C-alpha atoms as a printed R data frame, in Angstrom:
    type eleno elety resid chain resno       x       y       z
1   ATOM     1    CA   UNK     A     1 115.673 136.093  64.772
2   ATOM     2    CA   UNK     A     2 114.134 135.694  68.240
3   ATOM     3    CA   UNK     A     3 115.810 133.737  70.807
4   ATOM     4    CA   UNK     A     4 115.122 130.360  70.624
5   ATOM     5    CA   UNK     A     5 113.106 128.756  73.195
6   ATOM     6    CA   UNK     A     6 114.799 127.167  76.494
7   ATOM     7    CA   UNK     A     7 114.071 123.491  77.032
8   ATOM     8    CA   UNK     A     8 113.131 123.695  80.460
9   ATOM     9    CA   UNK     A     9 110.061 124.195  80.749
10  ATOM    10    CA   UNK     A    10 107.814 121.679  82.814
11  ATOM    11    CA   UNK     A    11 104.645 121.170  80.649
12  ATOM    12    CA   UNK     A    12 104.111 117.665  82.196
13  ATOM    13    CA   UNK     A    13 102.527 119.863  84.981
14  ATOM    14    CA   UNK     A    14  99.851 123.213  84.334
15  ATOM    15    CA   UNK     A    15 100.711 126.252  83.540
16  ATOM    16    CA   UNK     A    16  99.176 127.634  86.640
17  ATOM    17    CA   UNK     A    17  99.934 127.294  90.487
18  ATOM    18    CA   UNK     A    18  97.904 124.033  91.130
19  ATOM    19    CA   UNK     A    19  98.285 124.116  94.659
20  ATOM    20    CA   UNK     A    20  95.956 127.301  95.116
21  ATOM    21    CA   UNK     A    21  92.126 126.970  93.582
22  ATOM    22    CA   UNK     A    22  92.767 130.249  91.657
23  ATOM    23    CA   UNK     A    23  95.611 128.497  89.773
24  ATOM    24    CA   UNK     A    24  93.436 125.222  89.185
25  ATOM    25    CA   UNK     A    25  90.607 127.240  88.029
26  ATOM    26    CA   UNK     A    26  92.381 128.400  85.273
27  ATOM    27    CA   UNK     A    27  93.744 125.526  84.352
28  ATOM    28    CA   UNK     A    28  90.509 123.902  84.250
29  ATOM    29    CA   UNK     A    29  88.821 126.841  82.401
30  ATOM    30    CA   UNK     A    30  90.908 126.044  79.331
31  ATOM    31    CA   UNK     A    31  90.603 122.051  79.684
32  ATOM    32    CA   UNK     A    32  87.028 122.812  79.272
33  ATOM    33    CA   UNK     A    33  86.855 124.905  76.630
34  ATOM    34    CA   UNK     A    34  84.085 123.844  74.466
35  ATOM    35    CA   UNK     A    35  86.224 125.025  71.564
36  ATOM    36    CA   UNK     A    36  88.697 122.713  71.596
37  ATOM    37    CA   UNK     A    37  85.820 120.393  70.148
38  ATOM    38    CA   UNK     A    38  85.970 122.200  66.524
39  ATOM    39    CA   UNK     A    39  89.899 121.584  66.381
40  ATOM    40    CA   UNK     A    40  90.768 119.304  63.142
41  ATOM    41    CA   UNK     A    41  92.280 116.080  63.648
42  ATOM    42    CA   UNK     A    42  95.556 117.503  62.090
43  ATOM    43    CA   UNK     A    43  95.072 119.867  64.924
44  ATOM    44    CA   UNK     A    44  95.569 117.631  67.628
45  ATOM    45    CA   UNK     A    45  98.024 115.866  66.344
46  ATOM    46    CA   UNK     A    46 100.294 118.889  65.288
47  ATOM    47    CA   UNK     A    47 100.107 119.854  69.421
48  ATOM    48    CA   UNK     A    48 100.786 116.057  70.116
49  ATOM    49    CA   UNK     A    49 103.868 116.017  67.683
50  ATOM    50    CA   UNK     A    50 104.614 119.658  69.603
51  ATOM    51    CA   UNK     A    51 104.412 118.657  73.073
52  ATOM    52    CA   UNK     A    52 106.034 115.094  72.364
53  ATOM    53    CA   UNK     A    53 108.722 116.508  70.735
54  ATOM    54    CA   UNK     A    54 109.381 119.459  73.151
55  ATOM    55    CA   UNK     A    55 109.083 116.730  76.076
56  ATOM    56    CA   UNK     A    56 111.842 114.869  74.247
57  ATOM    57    CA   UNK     A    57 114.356 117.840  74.509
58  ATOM    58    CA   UNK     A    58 113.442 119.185  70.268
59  ATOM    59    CA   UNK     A    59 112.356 122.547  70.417
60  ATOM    60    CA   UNK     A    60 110.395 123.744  67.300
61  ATOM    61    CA   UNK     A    61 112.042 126.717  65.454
62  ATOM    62    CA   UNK     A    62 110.272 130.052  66.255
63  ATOM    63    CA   UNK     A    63 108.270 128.213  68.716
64  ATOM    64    CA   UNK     A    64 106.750 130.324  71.364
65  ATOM    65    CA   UNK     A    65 106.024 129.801  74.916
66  ATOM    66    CA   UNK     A    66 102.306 130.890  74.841
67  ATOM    67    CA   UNK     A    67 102.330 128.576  71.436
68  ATOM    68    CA   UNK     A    68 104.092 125.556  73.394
69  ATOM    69    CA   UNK     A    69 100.930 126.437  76.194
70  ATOM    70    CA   UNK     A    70  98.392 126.560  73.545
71  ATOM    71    CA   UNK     A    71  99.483 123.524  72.107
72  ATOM    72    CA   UNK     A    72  99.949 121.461  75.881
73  ATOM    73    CA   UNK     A    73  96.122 122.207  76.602
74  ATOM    74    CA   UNK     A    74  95.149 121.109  73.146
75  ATOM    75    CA   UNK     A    75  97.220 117.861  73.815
76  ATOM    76    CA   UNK     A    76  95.150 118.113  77.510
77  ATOM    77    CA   UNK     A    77  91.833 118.762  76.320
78  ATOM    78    CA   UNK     A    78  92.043 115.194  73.944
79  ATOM    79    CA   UNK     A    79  94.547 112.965  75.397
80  ATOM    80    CA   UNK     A    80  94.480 110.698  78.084
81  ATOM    81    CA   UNK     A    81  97.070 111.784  80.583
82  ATOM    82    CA   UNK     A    82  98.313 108.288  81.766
83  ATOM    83    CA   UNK     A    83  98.056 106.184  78.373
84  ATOM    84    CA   UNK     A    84  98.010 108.866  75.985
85  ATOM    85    CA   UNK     A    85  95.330 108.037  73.588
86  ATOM    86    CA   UNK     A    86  93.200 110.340  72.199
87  ATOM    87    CA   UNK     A    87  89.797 110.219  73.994
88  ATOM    88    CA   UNK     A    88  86.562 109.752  72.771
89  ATOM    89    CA   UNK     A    89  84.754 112.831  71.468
90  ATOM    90    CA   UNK     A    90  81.620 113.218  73.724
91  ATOM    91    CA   UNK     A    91  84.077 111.525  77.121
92  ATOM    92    CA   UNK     A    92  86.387 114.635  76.629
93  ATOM    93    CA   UNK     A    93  85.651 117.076  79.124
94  ATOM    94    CA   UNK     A    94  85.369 119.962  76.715
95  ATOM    95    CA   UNK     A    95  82.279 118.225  75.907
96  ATOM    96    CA   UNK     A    96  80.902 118.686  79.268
97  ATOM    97    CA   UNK     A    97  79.109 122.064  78.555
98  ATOM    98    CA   UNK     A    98  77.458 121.232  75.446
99  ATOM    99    CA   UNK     A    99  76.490 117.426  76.378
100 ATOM   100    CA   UNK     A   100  75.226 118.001  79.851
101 ATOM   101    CA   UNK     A   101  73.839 121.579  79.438
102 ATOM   102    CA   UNK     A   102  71.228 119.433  76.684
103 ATOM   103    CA   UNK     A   103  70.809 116.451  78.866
104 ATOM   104    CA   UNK     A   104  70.282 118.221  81.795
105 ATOM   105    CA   UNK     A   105  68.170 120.915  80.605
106 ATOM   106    CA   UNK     A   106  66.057 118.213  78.831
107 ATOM   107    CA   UNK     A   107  66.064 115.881  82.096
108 ATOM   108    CA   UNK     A   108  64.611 119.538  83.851
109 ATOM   109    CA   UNK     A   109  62.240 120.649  81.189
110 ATOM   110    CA   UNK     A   110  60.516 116.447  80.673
111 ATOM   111    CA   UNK     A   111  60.226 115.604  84.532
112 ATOM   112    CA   UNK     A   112  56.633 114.768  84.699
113 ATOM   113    CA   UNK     A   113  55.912 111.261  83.118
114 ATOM   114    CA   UNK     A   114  57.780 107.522  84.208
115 ATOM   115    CA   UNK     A   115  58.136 107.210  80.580
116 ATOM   116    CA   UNK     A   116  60.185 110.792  80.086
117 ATOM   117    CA   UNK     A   117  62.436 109.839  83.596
118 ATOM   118    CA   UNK     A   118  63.241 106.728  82.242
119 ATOM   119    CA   UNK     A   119  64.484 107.838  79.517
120 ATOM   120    CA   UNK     A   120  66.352 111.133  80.105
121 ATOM   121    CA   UNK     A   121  67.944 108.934  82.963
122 ATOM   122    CA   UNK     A   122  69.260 106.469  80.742
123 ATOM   123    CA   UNK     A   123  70.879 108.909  78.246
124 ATOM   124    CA   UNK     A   124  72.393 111.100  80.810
125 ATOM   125    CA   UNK     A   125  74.068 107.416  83.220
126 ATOM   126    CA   UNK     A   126  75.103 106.749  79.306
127 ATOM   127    CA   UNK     A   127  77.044 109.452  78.747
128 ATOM   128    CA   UNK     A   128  78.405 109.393  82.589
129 ATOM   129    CA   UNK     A   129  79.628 106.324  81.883
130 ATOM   130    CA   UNK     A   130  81.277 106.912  78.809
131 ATOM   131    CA   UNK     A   131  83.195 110.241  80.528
132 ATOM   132    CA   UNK     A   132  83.703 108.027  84.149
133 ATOM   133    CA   UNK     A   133  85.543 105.478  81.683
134 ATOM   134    CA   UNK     A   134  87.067 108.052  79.463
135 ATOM   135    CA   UNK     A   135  88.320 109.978  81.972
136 ATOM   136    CA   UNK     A   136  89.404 107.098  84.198
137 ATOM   137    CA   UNK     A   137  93.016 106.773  86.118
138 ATOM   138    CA   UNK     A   138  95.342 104.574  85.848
139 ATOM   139    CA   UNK     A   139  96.527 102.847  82.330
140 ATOM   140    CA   UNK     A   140  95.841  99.346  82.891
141 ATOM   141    CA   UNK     A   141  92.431  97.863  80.573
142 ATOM   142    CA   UNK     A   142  89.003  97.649  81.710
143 ATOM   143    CA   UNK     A   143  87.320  94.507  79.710
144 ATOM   144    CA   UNK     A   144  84.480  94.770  78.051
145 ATOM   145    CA   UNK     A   145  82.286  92.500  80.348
146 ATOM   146    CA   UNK     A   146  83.450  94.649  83.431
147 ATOM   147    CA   UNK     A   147  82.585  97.472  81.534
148 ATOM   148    CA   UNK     A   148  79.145  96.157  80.462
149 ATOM   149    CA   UNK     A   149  78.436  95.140  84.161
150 ATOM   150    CA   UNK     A   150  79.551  98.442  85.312
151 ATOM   151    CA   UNK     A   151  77.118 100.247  83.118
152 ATOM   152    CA   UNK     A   152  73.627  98.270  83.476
153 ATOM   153    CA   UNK     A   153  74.439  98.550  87.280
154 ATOM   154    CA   UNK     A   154  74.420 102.179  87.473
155 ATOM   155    CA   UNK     A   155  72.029 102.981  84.576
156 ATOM   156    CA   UNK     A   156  69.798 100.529  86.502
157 ATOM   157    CA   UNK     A   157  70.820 102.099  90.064
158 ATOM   158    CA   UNK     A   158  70.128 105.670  88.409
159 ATOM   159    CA   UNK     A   159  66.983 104.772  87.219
160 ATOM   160    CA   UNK     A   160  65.114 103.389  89.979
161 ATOM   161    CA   UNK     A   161  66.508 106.197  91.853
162 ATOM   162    CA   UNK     A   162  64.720 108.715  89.660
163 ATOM   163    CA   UNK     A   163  61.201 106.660  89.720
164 ATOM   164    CA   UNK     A   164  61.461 105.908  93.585
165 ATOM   165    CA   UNK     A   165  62.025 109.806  94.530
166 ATOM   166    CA   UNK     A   166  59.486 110.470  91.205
167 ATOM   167    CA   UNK     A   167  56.749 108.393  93.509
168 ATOM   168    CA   UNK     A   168  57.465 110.108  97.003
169 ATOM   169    CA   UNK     A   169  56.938 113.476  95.641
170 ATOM   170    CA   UNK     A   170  53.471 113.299  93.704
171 ATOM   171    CA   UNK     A   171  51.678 114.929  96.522
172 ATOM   172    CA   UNK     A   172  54.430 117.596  97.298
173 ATOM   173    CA   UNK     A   173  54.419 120.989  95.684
174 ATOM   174    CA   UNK     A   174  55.781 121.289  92.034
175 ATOM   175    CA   UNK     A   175  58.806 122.916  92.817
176 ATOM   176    CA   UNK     A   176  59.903 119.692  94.674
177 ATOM   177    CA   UNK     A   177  59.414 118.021  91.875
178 ATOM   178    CA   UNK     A   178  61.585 120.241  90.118
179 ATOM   179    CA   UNK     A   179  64.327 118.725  92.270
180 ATOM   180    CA   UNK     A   180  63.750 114.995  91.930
181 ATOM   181    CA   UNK     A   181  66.139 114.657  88.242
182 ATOM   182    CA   UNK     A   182  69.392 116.243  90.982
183 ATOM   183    CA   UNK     A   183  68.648 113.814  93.657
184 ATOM   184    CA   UNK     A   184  68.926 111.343  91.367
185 ATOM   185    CA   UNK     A   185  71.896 112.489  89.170
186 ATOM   186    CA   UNK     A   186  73.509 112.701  92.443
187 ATOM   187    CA   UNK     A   187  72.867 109.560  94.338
188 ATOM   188    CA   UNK     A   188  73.700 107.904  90.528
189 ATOM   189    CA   UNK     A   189  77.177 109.447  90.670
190 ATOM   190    CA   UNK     A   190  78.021 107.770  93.809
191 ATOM   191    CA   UNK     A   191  76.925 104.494  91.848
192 ATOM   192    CA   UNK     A   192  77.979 105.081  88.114
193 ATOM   193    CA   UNK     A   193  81.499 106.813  89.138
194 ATOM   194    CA   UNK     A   194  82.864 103.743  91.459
195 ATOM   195    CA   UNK     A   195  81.150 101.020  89.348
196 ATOM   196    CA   UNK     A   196  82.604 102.536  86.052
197 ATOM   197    CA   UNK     A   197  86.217 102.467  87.848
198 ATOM   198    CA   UNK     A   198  86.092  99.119  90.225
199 ATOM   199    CA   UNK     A   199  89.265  97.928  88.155
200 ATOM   200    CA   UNK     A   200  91.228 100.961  90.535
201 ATOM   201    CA   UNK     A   201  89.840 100.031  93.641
202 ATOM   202    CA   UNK     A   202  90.524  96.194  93.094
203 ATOM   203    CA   UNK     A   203  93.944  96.654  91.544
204 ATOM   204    CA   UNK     A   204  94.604 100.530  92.570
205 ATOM   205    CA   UNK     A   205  95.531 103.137  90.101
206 ATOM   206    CA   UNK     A   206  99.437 104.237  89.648
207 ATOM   207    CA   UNK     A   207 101.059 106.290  92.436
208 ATOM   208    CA   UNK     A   208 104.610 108.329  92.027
209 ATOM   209    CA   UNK     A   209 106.820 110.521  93.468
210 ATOM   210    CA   UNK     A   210 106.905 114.080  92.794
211 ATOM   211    CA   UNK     A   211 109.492 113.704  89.582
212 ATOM   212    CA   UNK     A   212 106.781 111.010  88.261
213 ATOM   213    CA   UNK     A   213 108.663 107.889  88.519
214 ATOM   214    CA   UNK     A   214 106.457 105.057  89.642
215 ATOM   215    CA   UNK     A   215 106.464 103.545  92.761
216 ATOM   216    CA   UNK     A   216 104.043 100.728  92.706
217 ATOM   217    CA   UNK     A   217  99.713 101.054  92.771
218 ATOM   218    CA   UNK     A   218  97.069 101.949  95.386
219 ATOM   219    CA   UNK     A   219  93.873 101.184  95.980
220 ATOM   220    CA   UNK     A   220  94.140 103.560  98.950
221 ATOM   221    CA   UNK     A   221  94.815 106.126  96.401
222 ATOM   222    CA   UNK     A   222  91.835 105.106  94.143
223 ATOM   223    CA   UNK     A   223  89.384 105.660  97.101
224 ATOM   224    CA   UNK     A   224  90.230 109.228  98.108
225 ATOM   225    CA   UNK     A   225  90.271 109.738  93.740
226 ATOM   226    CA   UNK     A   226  86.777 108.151  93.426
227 ATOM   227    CA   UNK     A   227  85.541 110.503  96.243
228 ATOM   228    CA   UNK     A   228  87.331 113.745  95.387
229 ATOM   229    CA   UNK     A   229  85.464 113.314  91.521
230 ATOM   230    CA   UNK     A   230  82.281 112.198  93.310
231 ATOM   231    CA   UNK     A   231  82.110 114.928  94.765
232 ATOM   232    CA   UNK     A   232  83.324 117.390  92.104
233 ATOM   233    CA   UNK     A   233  80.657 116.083  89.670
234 ATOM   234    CA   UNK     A   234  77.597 116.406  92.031
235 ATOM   235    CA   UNK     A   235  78.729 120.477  92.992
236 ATOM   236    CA   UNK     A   236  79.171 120.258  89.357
237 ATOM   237    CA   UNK     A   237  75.447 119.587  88.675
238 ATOM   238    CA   UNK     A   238  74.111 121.145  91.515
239 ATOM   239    CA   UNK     A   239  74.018 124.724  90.306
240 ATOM   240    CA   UNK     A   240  72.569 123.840  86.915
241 ATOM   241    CA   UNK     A   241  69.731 121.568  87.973
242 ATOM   242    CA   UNK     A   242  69.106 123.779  91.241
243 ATOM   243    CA   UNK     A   243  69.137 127.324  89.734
244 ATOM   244    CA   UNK     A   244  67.373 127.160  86.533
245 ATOM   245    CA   UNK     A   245  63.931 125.005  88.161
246 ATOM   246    CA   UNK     A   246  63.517 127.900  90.415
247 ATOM   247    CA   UNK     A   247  63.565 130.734  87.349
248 ATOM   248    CA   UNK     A   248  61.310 128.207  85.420
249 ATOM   249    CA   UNK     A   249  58.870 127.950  88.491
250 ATOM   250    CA   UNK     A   250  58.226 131.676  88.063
251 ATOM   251    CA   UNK     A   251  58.288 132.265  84.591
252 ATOM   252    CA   UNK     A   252  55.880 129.195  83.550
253 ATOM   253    CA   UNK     A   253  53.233 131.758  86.095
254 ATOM   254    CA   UNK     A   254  53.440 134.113  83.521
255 ATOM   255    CA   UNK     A   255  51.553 134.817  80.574
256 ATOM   256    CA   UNK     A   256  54.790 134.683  78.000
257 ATOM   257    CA   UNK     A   257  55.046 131.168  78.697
258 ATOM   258    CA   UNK     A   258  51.946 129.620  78.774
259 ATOM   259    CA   UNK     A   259  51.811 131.617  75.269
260 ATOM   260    CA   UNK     A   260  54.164 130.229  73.705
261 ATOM   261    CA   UNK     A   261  54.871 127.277  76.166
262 ATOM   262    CA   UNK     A   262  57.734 125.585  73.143
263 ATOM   263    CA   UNK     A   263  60.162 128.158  74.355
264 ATOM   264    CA   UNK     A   264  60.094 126.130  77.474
265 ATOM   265    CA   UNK     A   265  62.959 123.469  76.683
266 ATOM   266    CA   UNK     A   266  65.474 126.256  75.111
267 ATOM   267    CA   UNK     A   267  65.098 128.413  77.854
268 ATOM   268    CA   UNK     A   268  66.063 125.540  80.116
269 ATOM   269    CA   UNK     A   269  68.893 124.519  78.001
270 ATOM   270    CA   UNK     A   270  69.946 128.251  77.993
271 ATOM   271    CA   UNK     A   271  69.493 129.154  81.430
272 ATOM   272    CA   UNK     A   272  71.376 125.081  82.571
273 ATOM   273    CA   UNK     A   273  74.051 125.963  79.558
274 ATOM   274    CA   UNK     A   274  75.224 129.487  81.373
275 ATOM   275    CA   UNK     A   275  75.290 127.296  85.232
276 ATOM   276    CA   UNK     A   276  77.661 124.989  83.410
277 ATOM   277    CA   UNK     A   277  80.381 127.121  81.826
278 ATOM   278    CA   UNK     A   278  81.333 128.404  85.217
279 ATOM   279    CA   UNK     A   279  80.447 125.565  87.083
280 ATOM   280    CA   UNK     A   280  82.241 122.815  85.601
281 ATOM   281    CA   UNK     A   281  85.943 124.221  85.785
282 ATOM   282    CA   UNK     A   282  85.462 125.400  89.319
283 ATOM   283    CA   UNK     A   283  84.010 122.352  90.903
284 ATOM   284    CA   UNK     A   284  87.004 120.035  88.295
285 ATOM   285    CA   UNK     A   285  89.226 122.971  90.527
286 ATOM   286    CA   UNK     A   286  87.841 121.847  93.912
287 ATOM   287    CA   UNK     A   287  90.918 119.093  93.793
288 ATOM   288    CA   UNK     A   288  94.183 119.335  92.270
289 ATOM   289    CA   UNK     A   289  94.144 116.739  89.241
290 ATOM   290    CA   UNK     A   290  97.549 115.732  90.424
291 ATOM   291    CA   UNK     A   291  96.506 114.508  93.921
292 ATOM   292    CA   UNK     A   292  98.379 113.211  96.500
293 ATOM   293    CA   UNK     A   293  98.603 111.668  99.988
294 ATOM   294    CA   UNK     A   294 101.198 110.974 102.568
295 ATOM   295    CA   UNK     A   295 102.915 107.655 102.666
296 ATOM   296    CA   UNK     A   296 101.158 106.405 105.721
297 ATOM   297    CA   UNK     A   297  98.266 106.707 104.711
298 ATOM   298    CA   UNK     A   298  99.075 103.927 102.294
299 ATOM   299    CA   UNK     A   299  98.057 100.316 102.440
300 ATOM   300    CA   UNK     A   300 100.312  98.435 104.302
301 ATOM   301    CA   UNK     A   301 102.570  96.128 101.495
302 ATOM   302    CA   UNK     A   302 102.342  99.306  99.573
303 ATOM   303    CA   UNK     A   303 104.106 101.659 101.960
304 ATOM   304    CA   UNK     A   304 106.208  98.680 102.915
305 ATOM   305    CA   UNK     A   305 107.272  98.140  99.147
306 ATOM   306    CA   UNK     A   306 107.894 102.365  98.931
307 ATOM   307    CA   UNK     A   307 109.865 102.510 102.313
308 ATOM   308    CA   UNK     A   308 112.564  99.722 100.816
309 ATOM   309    CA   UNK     A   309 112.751 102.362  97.911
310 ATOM   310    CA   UNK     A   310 113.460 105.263  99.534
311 ATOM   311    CA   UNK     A   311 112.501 105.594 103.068
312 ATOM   312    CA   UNK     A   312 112.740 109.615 103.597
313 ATOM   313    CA   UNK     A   313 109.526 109.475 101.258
314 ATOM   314    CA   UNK     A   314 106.944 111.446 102.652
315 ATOM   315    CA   UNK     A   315 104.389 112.127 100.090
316 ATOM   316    CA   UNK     A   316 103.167 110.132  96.925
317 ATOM   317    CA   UNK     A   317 101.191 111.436  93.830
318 ATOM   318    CA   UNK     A   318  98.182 110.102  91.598
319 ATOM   319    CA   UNK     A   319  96.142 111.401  88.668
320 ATOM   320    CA   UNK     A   320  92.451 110.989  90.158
321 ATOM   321    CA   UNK     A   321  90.797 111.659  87.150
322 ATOM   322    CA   UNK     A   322  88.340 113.680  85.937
């Protein structure tokens, strides 16, 4: 019989170094997996009951320790990390790859009528929203009329983004043009992400100390989130909508193309699908999930309320989301 497997260790945190980008690349590689869409339901579950369990001091008999790893990323991959529940299928960021590399291929390939804007616009701010609230911080509820608000503001904001730029570039070359569906995914992540998480920066999202035990909520905190997955998701999108225009510029000069012009749309997919697999875990690796940010830096009653706790506190930590 193999030795049984010591209770010790920490799979509240990655397996990887997270304070090195190397580490957090890694770790982000396998959160993204596409894969981990096709598990079962029993699946996840069977890595909840797993991880709970081994959590709870219970060690499964012949568990191993790449099993207990394999199983802590499944639990990752569909889980919420602050309340637990399992996340909606296409807010999941293993769905990132798939979902965006067709909405963003399609938002490339149909760029040249209002109609075709407004409405690759719309389904991409619809499926940021649902991953912005999916992958939120924090575990207190969002109601549904602040979600409903949140979500006409920045599908609206997103959209008259896209037709404004859309109008200033009709007498610039094509390749400009090209560019107009990332200026506007960009400037509508800098509307959709804060919108879609106002609750955190009215309310502030939970900070702790480095053991995890809660020491009261920030709104400081929830700014420097917001902006670290700001600007994660816009170098997440840049090399897939900046890449693939400038290979479709030269190949639609071609003769292949303009003979058999349907290839068009799959070739964008393709060429936005292999930007995405290595772009979205390194820019989700830019900043460590588990953020943090020294005391001071604190609002004022917050730091105040931490200092009565323990005043040698130096640093706090928050899960800034995804």
């Amino acid at each position: 019989m193999p030795p049984s497997l010591p209770a010790t260790i920490n799979i509240r945190e990655p397996r990887w170094d997270q304070s090195t980008f190397q580490g957090r690349a890694k770790h982000f590689f396998m959160v993204t997996d596409p894969r981990n869409l096709l598990l079962s339901g029993a699946t996840l579950e069977e890595a909840r009951r797993v991880v709970e369990d081994y959590r709870a001091g219970t060690v499964h008999p012949g568990l191993t320790e790449d099993q207990l790893w394999r199983a802590k990323y499944i639990y990752d991959s569909a889980f919420h990390p602050d309340t637990g529940e399992k996340m909606i299928l296409v807010g999941r960021m293993s769905a990132q790859v798939p979902m965006n590399m067709t909405i963003t291929g399609c938002m490339l390939t149909f760029y040249r009528t209002t109609p075709a804007v407004l409405f690759w616009q719309w389904v991409n701010q619809s499926f940021n929203a649902i991953v912005n609230y999916t992958n939120r911080s924090g575990d207190a509820p969002i109601t549904p009329s602040q979600l409903g608000t949140a979500y006409v503001s920045a599908t609206t904001g997103a959209v008259v983004t896209a037709l404004g730029l859309k109008s200033l570039t009709k007498h610039l070359p094509a390749i400009i043009g090209r560019y107009v569906p990332f200026a506007a995914v960009a400037a509508a992540n800098c509307i959709n992400i804060p919108l879609m998480r106002q609750r955190e920066l009215k309310l502030g999202i939970p900070v702790t100390d480095e053991n995890g035990n809660r020491l009261g909520e920030s709104t400081a905190a929830a700014q420097k989130a917001i902006f670290q997955v700001v600007v994660s998701r816009i170098g997440m999108a840049a090399p897939a909508m900046a890449i693939p225009p400038v290979i479709m510029n030269m190949l639609e000069k071609r003769a292949f193309l303009k003979r058999y012009p349907y290839l068009n749309a799959p070739l964008q997919v393709s060429l936005v699908g292999l930007c995405l697999v290595f772009a979205t875990p390194l820019c989700c690796a830019l900043f460590p999930q588990k953020s943090s940010m020294p005391v001071s830096s604190l609002e004022p009653e917050v730091r105040d309320q931490i200092r009565k706790k323990d005043p040698w506190l130096e640093t706090v930590y928050f899960n800034k989301g995804l």
